[in-house]
XYZ file of N, CA, C and O in Angstrom:
700
model
N 105.762 145.941 86.163
C 104.450 146.885 86.109
C 103.808 146.501 84.727
O 104.648 146.412 83.657
N 102.581 146.073 84.836
C 101.508 145.880 83.704
C 100.820 146.978 83.434
O 100.140 147.341 84.210
N 100.776 147.577 82.072
C 99.634 148.557 81.758
C 98.823 147.949 81.014
O 99.139 147.135 79.772
N 97.632 148.102 81.141
C 96.634 147.664 80.087
C 96.069 148.513 79.086
O 95.853 149.702 79.457
N 96.330 148.269 77.917
C 95.754 149.038 76.765
C 94.433 148.843 76.114
O 94.062 147.973 76.509
N 93.891 149.817 75.730
C 92.578 149.980 75.164
C 92.115 148.591 74.395
O 91.313 148.134 74.470
N 92.984 147.936 73.731
C 93.035 146.736 72.732
C 93.124 145.333 73.658
O 92.665 144.490 73.216
N 93.101 145.507 75.051
C 93.010 144.397 75.829
C 94.540 143.656 76.010
O 94.430 142.613 76.637
N 95.566 144.323 75.416
C 96.645 143.519 75.627
C 97.602 144.057 76.598
O 97.050 145.582 77.051
N 98.364 143.646 77.255
C 98.858 143.971 78.561
C 100.529 144.533 77.817
O 101.220 144.109 77.054
N 100.773 145.789 78.346
C 101.960 146.404 77.989
C 102.749 146.411 79.093
O 102.604 146.688 80.378
N 104.000 145.676 79.285
C 104.911 145.647 79.972
C 106.073 146.541 80.147
O 106.778 146.705 79.080
N 106.487 147.235 81.215
C 107.654 148.030 81.435
C 108.534 147.203 82.412
O 108.044 146.679 83.427
N 109.678 147.208 82.116
C 110.611 146.821 82.703
C 111.409 147.734 83.741
O 111.993 148.822 83.179
N 111.677 147.265 84.905
C 112.437 148.105 86.052
C 113.656 147.991 85.544
O 114.304 147.072 84.832
N 114.617 149.092 85.781
C 116.037 148.881 85.663
C 116.721 147.799 86.499
O 116.295 147.277 87.474
N 117.986 147.063 86.139
C 118.510 146.225 86.417
C 119.177 146.487 87.682
O 119.900 147.652 87.812
N 118.881 145.572 88.877
C 119.501 145.945 90.016
C 120.421 144.251 90.526
O 119.975 143.573 90.313
N 121.686 145.025 90.721
C 122.771 143.817 91.082
C 122.654 143.573 92.486
O 122.770 144.409 93.433
N 122.277 142.401 92.647
C 122.119 141.590 94.089
C 123.057 140.505 94.473
O 123.169 139.748 93.632
N 123.820 140.835 95.227
C 124.911 139.313 95.589
C 124.086 138.425 96.666
O 123.442 139.071 97.876
N 123.900 137.380 96.282
C 123.203 136.388 96.944
C 124.511 135.637 97.595
O 125.379 135.060 97.050
N 123.984 135.218 98.820
C 125.073 134.238 99.413
C 124.325 132.839 99.394
O 123.456 132.615 99.551
N 125.274 132.009 98.875
C 124.649 130.336 98.790
C 125.443 129.515 99.845
O 126.559 129.746 100.106
N 124.208 128.940 100.303
C 124.806 127.954 101.511
C 124.479 126.168 100.852
O 123.303 126.212 100.474
N 125.626 125.640 100.970
C 125.291 124.207 100.767
C 124.900 123.402 101.751
O 125.503 123.412 102.856
N 123.838 122.820 101.494
C 123.069 121.880 102.475
C 123.502 120.394 102.296
O 123.780 119.559 103.204
N 123.780 120.064 100.869
C 123.945 118.799 100.763
C 124.598 118.457 99.448
O 124.350 119.598 98.391
N 125.595 117.443 99.209
C 125.948 117.511 97.898
C 125.514 116.211 97.449
O 125.370 115.211 97.808
N 125.384 116.272 96.126
C 125.026 115.029 95.309
C 126.362 114.342 94.551
O 127.022 115.139 94.080
N 126.318 113.053 95.170
C 127.679 112.239 94.286
C 127.341 112.275 93.048
O 126.326 111.872 92.555
N 128.384 112.046 92.007
C 127.946 111.864 90.746
C 127.423 110.366 90.444
O 127.585 109.458 91.374
N 126.546 110.118 89.718
C 125.859 109.023 89.582
C 127.007 107.884 89.503
O 128.040 107.876 88.633
N 126.894 106.658 89.873
C 127.794 105.385 89.792
C 126.927 104.468 89.007
O 125.844 104.312 89.216
N 127.739 103.808 88.341
C 127.233 102.635 87.559
C 127.853 101.187 88.268
O 128.519 100.730 88.129
N 126.836 101.255 89.245
C 127.167 99.933 90.147
C 125.905 98.964 89.870
O 125.260 98.311 90.757
N 125.878 98.761 88.869
C 124.994 97.491 88.246
C 125.563 96.388 88.667
O 126.856 96.035 87.848
N 125.057 95.244 89.281
C 125.590 94.068 89.840
C 124.879 93.072 89.247
O 123.745 92.903 89.016
N 125.792 91.968 88.699
C 125.152 90.873 87.976
C 125.051 90.060 89.212
O 126.111 89.306 89.604
N 123.885 89.885 89.859
C 123.739 88.933 91.266
C 123.921 87.448 90.503
O 124.317 86.608 91.707
N 123.743 87.046 89.500
C 124.029 85.661 89.051
C 125.378 85.533 89.385
O 126.008 84.462 90.000
N 126.267 86.216 88.963
C 127.700 85.987 88.789
C 128.243 86.173 90.090
O 129.047 85.565 90.706
N 127.452 87.323 90.920
C 127.941 87.243 92.164
C 127.654 86.423 93.406
O 128.309 86.359 94.285
N 126.697 85.607 92.978
C 126.524 84.447 93.613
C 126.518 82.982 92.899
O 126.095 82.157 93.756
N 127.537 83.152 92.109
C 127.662 81.675 91.506
C 128.446 80.881 92.694
O 128.412 79.611 92.436
N 129.292 81.472 93.385
C 130.166 80.573 94.390
C 129.142 79.811 95.166
O 129.628 78.867 95.664
N 128.069 79.924 95.500
C 126.896 79.211 96.266
C 126.830 77.865 95.718
O 126.476 76.883 96.239
N 127.297 77.757 94.308
C 126.881 76.580 93.643
C 128.128 75.885 92.873
O 128.136 75.088 92.450
N 129.345 76.360 93.340
C 130.613 75.972 92.708
C 130.895 74.398 93.258
O 131.095 73.716 92.299
N 130.893 74.444 94.764
C 131.206 72.918 95.023
C 130.220 72.075 95.507
O 130.146 71.098 95.637
N 129.010 72.842 95.568
C 127.715 72.066 95.962
C 126.579 72.766 95.054
O 125.908 73.836 95.181
N 126.079 71.794 94.052
C 125.139 71.936 93.210
C 123.697 72.028 93.624
O 122.721 72.397 92.811
N 123.132 71.739 95.126
C 121.971 71.390 95.206
C 121.380 72.869 95.469
O 121.974 73.811 95.923
N 119.914 72.658 95.237
C 119.181 73.940 95.285
C 119.397 74.619 96.541
O 119.482 73.748 97.724
N 119.057 75.855 97.064
C 118.791 76.203 98.402
C 117.502 76.850 98.658
O 116.666 77.762 97.924
N 116.879 76.361 99.697
C 115.522 76.953 100.008
C 115.789 78.271 100.936
O 116.271 78.039 102.083
N 115.264 79.415 100.643
C 114.993 80.330 101.341
C 113.654 80.360 102.324
O 112.833 80.429 101.518
N 113.937 80.701 103.233
C 112.758 80.915 104.209
C 113.008 81.842 105.244
O 113.925 82.389 105.511
N 111.647 82.052 105.572
C 111.679 83.242 106.844
C 111.908 82.605 108.390
O 111.557 81.986 108.606
N 113.096 83.144 108.655
C 113.862 82.503 109.773
C 112.845 82.640 111.058
O 113.243 81.792 112.143
N 112.364 83.701 111.222
C 111.647 83.982 112.173
C 110.093 83.243 112.578
O 109.308 83.624 113.075
N 109.379 82.725 111.336
C 108.239 82.525 111.126
C 108.255 80.883 111.871
O 108.973 80.310 110.874
N 107.312 80.792 112.641
C 107.039 79.375 113.106
C 106.680 78.391 111.906
O 107.163 77.263 111.835
N 105.644 78.779 111.193
C 105.203 77.915 109.956
C 106.134 77.939 109.033
O 106.503 76.342 108.782
N 107.226 78.390 108.692
C 108.651 78.613 107.707
C 109.173 77.420 108.551
O 109.918 76.651 107.691
N 109.740 77.631 109.679
C 110.766 76.624 110.505
C 110.115 75.518 110.482
O 110.791 74.449 110.303
N 108.842 75.334 110.748
C 108.015 74.008 110.822
C 108.081 73.169 109.101
O 108.461 72.170 109.039
N 108.033 74.051 108.173
C 108.137 73.649 106.928
C 109.542 72.884 106.552
O 109.701 72.259 105.762
N 110.477 73.825 106.916
C 111.773 73.447 106.903
C 112.285 72.174 107.583
O 112.729 71.274 106.768
N 111.719 72.042 108.717
C 111.991 70.615 109.462
C 111.375 69.591 108.779
O 111.660 68.450 108.739
N 110.076 69.961 108.142
C 109.484 68.596 107.399
C 110.300 68.529 106.218
O 110.412 67.261 105.929
N 110.649 69.406 105.579
C 111.508 68.858 104.062
C 112.633 68.377 104.566
O 112.871 67.398 103.723
N 113.332 68.678 105.697
C 114.300 68.265 106.154
C 114.400 66.696 106.476
O 115.046 65.629 106.142
N 113.234 66.485 107.257
C 112.888 64.956 107.730
C 112.471 64.074 106.408
O 112.469 62.790 106.522
N 111.864 64.937 105.389
C 111.600 63.950 104.235
C 112.369 64.217 102.959
O 112.090 63.788 101.896
N 113.770 64.454 103.307
C 114.655 64.630 102.378
C 115.597 63.673 102.557
O 116.956 64.136 103.082
N 115.608 62.221 102.669
C 116.696 61.447 103.185
C 117.988 61.609 102.391
O 119.151 61.499 103.063
N 118.026 61.786 101.181
C 119.078 62.328 100.417
C 119.817 63.615 100.444
O 120.854 63.999 99.796
N 119.361 64.410 101.130
C 119.786 65.591 101.726
C 120.074 66.436 100.222
O 121.108 66.898 99.909
N 119.101 66.613 99.433
C 118.925 67.240 98.094
C 118.845 68.608 98.278
O 118.981 69.262 97.250
N 118.608 69.404 99.356
C 118.175 70.377 99.476
C 119.171 71.249 100.556
O 119.107 70.668 101.509
N 119.325 72.633 100.281
C 120.029 73.165 101.547
C 119.243 74.320 101.695
O 118.215 74.831 101.222
N 119.406 75.068 102.908
C 118.760 75.876 103.796
C 119.312 76.919 103.768
O 120.424 77.334 104.638
N 118.678 78.360 103.853
C 119.228 79.451 104.132
C 118.066 80.356 104.567
O 117.093 80.508 103.698
N 118.103 81.138 105.747
C 117.225 82.149 106.028
C 117.513 83.350 105.208
O 118.301 83.964 104.695
N 115.919 84.060 104.926
C 115.799 85.132 104.043
C 116.628 86.398 104.601
O 117.522 87.048 103.769
N 116.689 86.268 106.064
C 117.076 87.531 106.457
C 118.716 87.390 106.797
O 119.341 88.327 107.417
N 119.424 86.437 106.350
C 120.917 86.217 106.381
C 121.384 87.017 105.345
O 120.745 87.557 104.173
N 122.735 87.245 105.388
C 123.434 87.994 104.356
C 123.338 87.261 102.798
O 123.217 87.709 102.047
N 123.723 85.863 103.074
C 123.524 84.985 102.016
C 122.212 84.842 101.232
O 121.742 84.964 100.199
N 121.427 84.986 102.158
C 119.800 84.936 101.716
C 119.509 86.093 100.745
O 118.744 86.017 100.000
N 119.918 87.292 101.358
C 119.795 88.630 101.069
C 120.146 88.657 99.457
O 119.567 89.252 98.566
N 121.407 88.219 99.412
C 122.110 88.051 98.039
C 121.564 87.130 97.059
O 121.302 87.373 95.717
N 120.793 85.930 97.484
C 120.227 84.814 96.605
C 118.800 85.833 96.443
O 118.387 85.322 95.411
N 118.054 86.214 97.170
C 116.627 87.127 96.872
C 117.223 88.034 95.610
O 116.379 88.138 94.735
N 118.313 88.635 95.603
C 118.821 89.624 94.449
C 119.020 88.693 93.166
O 118.635 89.578 92.207
N 119.554 87.715 93.063
C 119.777 86.898 92.288
C 118.519 86.440 91.622
O 118.211 86.119 90.303
N 117.493 86.228 92.175
C 116.160 85.965 91.948
C 115.257 86.828 91.584
O 113.970 86.583 91.322
N 115.749 88.248 91.528
C 115.183 89.578 90.840
C 114.242 90.004 92.009
O 113.190 90.568 91.919
N 114.386 89.611 93.314
C 113.386 90.129 94.419
C 114.216 91.333 95.195
O 115.575 91.279 95.274
N 113.636 91.984 96.025
C 114.467 93.097 96.769
C 114.862 92.338 98.022
O 114.746 91.337 98.399
N 116.241 92.787 98.507
C 117.115 91.998 99.520
C 116.494 91.876 100.813
O 116.850 91.073 101.547
N 115.391 92.501 101.151
C 114.665 92.430 102.231
C 113.175 92.043 102.376
O 112.439 91.951 102.968
N 112.939 91.404 100.912
C 111.571 90.575 100.653
C 111.536 89.290 101.713
O 112.154 88.487 100.965
N 110.466 89.480 102.555
C 110.482 88.142 103.098
C 109.053 87.357 103.171
O 108.685 86.502 103.859
N 108.411 88.003 102.154
C 107.122 87.479 101.909
C 106.744 86.135 101.285
O 105.698 85.752 101.013
N 107.762 85.659 100.651
C 107.704 84.248 100.093
C 108.804 83.589 100.113
O 109.964 83.724 100.491
N 108.635 81.964 100.321
C 109.750 80.930 100.056
C 110.382 81.162 98.890
O 109.444 81.436 97.819
N 111.748 80.933 98.800
C 111.919 81.065 97.401
C 113.223 79.648 97.147
O 113.829 79.581 98.078
N 113.065 78.902 96.151
C 113.895 77.834 95.869
C 114.808 78.477 94.765
O 114.326 78.668 93.715
N 116.161 78.292 95.253
C 117.079 78.805 94.034
C 117.788 77.806 93.694
O 118.531 76.904 94.260
N 117.965 77.481 92.268
C 118.820 76.311 91.666
C 119.784 77.305 91.196
O 119.579 78.474 90.909
N 120.779 76.716 90.384
C 121.935 77.226 89.649
C 121.278 78.182 88.713
O 121.783 79.109 88.350
N 120.322 77.629 87.568
C 119.768 78.438 86.807
C 118.785 79.138 86.626
O 118.298 79.949 85.694
N 117.829 78.822 87.932
C 116.689 79.243 87.844
C 116.057 79.702 89.432
O 116.574 78.852 90.305
N 115.233 80.521 89.843
C 114.536 80.480 90.903
C 113.144 80.398 90.886
O 112.360 80.871 89.719
N 112.374 80.061 92.011
C 111.010 79.811 91.936
C 110.556 80.419 93.219
O 111.180 80.564 94.298
N 109.360 81.190 93.234
C 108.686 81.538 94.381
C 107.412 81.082 94.741
O 106.622 80.687 93.886
N 106.792 81.530 95.591
C 105.212 81.215 96.154
C 105.127 79.684 95.787
O 106.032 78.913 96.413
N 104.215 79.313 95.153
C 103.599 78.012 95.173
C 104.398 77.294 93.911
O 104.319 76.003 94.524
N 104.960 77.829 93.281
C 106.027 77.409 92.299
C 107.147 76.579 93.240
O 107.651 75.860 92.704
N 107.632 77.499 94.329
C 108.475 76.921 94.798
C 108.281 75.833 95.849
O 108.892 74.872 95.833
N 107.327 75.793 96.494
C 106.514 74.798 97.333
C 106.586 73.399 96.295
O 107.037 72.337 96.674
N 106.143 73.453 95.124
C 105.988 72.472 94.207
C 107.315 71.664 93.940
O 107.356 70.687 93.786
N 108.237 72.794 93.610
C 109.286 72.418 93.110
C 110.247 71.709 94.341
O 110.967 70.830 94.159
N 109.831 72.141 95.847
C 110.526 71.660 96.931
C 110.009 70.256 97.076
O 110.835 69.229 97.072
N 108.861 70.067 96.751
C 108.099 68.720 96.647
C 108.603 67.510 95.830
O 108.486 66.630 96.100
N 108.950 68.303 94.699
C 109.649 67.349 93.515
C 111.044 66.856 94.016
O 111.498 65.559 93.660
N 111.624 67.465 94.985
C 113.124 67.063 95.460
C 112.934 66.282 96.400
O 113.809 65.341 96.754
N 111.891 66.205 97.322
C 112.068 65.262 98.322
C 111.350 63.985 98.163
O 111.113 63.703 97.071
N 111.151 63.128 99.214
C 110.696 61.670 98.981
C 109.575 61.519 98.889
O 108.663 62.448 99.031
N 109.184 60.196 98.003
C 107.783 59.690 97.761
C 106.850 60.001 98.991
O 107.413 59.937 100.151
N 105.676 60.541 99.089
C 104.783 60.462 97.939
C 104.689 61.903 97.083
O 103.969 62.251 96.398
N 105.556 62.859 97.677
C 105.495 64.180 97.292
C 105.558 64.599 96.139
O 104.813 65.734 95.317
N 106.910 63.977 95.326
C 106.664 64.583 93.580
C 105.550 64.248 93.218
O 105.072 64.824 92.313
N 105.080 63.107 93.345
C 103.483 62.623 92.592
C 102.854 63.666 93.076
O 101.914 63.850 92.090
N 102.417 63.897 94.352
C 101.347 64.855 94.793
C 101.883 66.401 94.241
O 100.927 67.042 93.604
N 102.920 66.769 93.691
C 103.400 68.021 93.044
C 103.085 67.880 91.737
O 102.425 68.886 91.044
N 103.057 66.716 91.117
C 102.467 66.311 89.895
C 101.139 66.769 89.645
O 100.951 67.679 88.718
N 100.368 66.337 90.483
C 98.970 66.782 90.335
C 98.700 68.086 90.676
O 97.788 68.533 90.169
N 99.051 68.759 91.713
C 98.987 69.939 91.994
C 99.396 71.169 90.990
O 98.756 72.202 90.948
N 100.189 70.662 90.015
C 100.549 71.417 88.678
C 99.376 71.745 87.748
O 99.274 72.562 87.447
N 98.307 70.820 87.799
C 97.089 71.187 87.412
C 96.321 72.314 87.838
O 95.231 72.504 87.318
N 96.266 72.649 88.953
C 95.680 73.653 89.759
C 96.396 75.015 89.135
O 97.443 75.008 89.089
N 95.480 75.814 88.587
C 96.238 77.109 87.951
C 97.118 78.015 88.800
O 96.763 77.905 89.919
N 98.084 78.412 88.397
C 98.962 79.287 89.007
C 98.401 80.128 89.951
O 98.432 80.485 91.168
N 97.340 80.913 89.269
C 96.703 82.084 90.319
C 95.817 81.493 91.258
O 95.831 82.352 92.292
N 95.094 80.344 91.057
C 94.749 80.173 92.256
C 95.798 79.462 93.345
O 95.500 79.810 94.563
N 96.688 78.470 92.785
C 97.539 78.131 93.866
C 98.534 79.465 94.742
O 98.443 79.700 95.948
N 98.723 80.673 93.708
C 99.198 81.688 94.591
C 98.331 82.519 95.400
O 98.599 83.014 96.404
N 96.836 82.191 95.022
C 96.082 83.087 95.812
C 96.064 82.413 97.123
O 95.989 83.057 98.454
N 95.934 81.210 97.251
C 96.168 80.428 98.711
C 97.117 80.607 99.196
O 97.461 80.801 100.349
N 98.656 80.573 98.646
C 99.721 80.763 99.095
C 99.718 82.305 99.670
O 100.130 82.234 101.042
N 99.364 83.087 99.013
C 99.482 84.705 99.409
C 98.513 84.561 100.667
O 99.047 85.378 101.608
N 97.483 84.169 100.876
C 96.600 84.286 101.740
C 97.297 83.556 103.234
O 96.946 84.040 104.266
N 97.936 82.532 103.177
C 98.420 81.919 104.241
C 99.714 82.727 104.773
O 100.034 83.040 105.581
N 100.345 82.997 103.730
C 101.543 84.059 103.909
C 101.622 85.017 104.546
O 102.147 85.774 105.535
N 100.474 85.783 104.252
C 100.096 87.271 104.680
C 99.521 86.998 106.299
O 99.354 88.006 106.890
N 98.942 86.127 106.633
C 98.491 85.744 107.978
C 99.377 84.780 108.765
O 98.922 84.161 109.772
N 100.575 84.330 108.077
C 101.329 83.296 108.843
C 101.857 83.614 110.478
O 101.862 82.961 111.186
N 102.234 84.942 110.526
C 102.843 85.218 111.814
C 101.265 85.147 112.939
O 101.459 84.980 114.059
N 99.989 85.800 112.229
C 98.837 85.884 113.154
C 98.305 84.480 113.759
O 98.066 83.945 114.900
N 98.614 83.608 112.645
C 98.048 82.008 112.845
C 99.159 81.306 113.784
O 98.525 80.448 114.520
N 100.370 81.300 113.230
C 101.413 80.241 113.533
C 102.446 81.086 114.694
O 103.191 80.362 115.143
N 102.095 82.320 114.676
C 103.459 82.883 115.557
C 104.831 83.153 114.873
O 105.075 82.859 113.768
N 105.770 83.709 115.473
C 106.879 84.093 115.121
C 107.947 83.864 116.480
O 107.516 83.987 117.372
N 109.130 83.471 116.187
C 110.077 83.288 117.180
C 110.880 84.470 117.274
O 111.092 85.517 116.338
N 111.743 84.664 118.114
C 112.442 85.789 118.542
C 114.040 85.666 117.930
O 114.468 86.756 117.529
N 114.213 84.591 117.536
C 115.535 84.374 116.561
C 115.358 83.219 115.637
O 114.413 82.472 115.534
N 116.333 83.293 114.835
C 116.412 82.289 113.361
C 116.944 81.133 113.852
O 117.856 80.883 114.345
N 116.102 80.027 113.369
C 116.621 78.750 113.959
C 117.687 78.574 112.667
O 117.509 78.759 111.633
N 118.792 77.581 113.053
C 119.991 77.386 112.123
C 119.737 75.920 111.699
O 119.609 75.070 112.831
N 119.798 75.590 110.252
C 119.630 74.414 109.764
C 120.957 74.077 109.147
O 121.235 74.634 108.299
N 121.409 72.809 109.428
C 122.632 72.239 108.852
C 122.397 71.085 107.586
O 121.358 70.170 108.373
N 122.903 70.994 106.740
C 122.613 69.861 106.003
C 123.589 68.755 106.155
O 124.597 68.999 106.511
């Protein structure tokens, strides 16, 4: 209860203490925080132990992406690139290795032992691995600023299902 005094100040009177028993119901418990920081580079090094070739991660249900994989495979006579769908367990782990969310299927990713490439950088790096004339074309495309290349890449990637469609299942590619 508050009383106002002539000076404009409030005077507070305190009620006597009443002891009330409260019944507590536990709805959920919190686990103690776990220190689960995973070094995804170390966790995925086994992908490069026996085979040092880079791995191209692609959207396995995207018709454009599957066509891109077939194109790369057909123009890679020396089999310098391996393939893995972004939706696979290995793809998810390699995405984390690349610093991306494990369910991010917004971009093609090229994973090398020491580095990863995304978007237009991945496309140009893949072009460097396949047969002529694509490495030379990649050289010249590097002169186009990254923000322009990625702008074009993003516009195609964001509309790939609308323009090219999607399949019900992921195609499997063997190297």
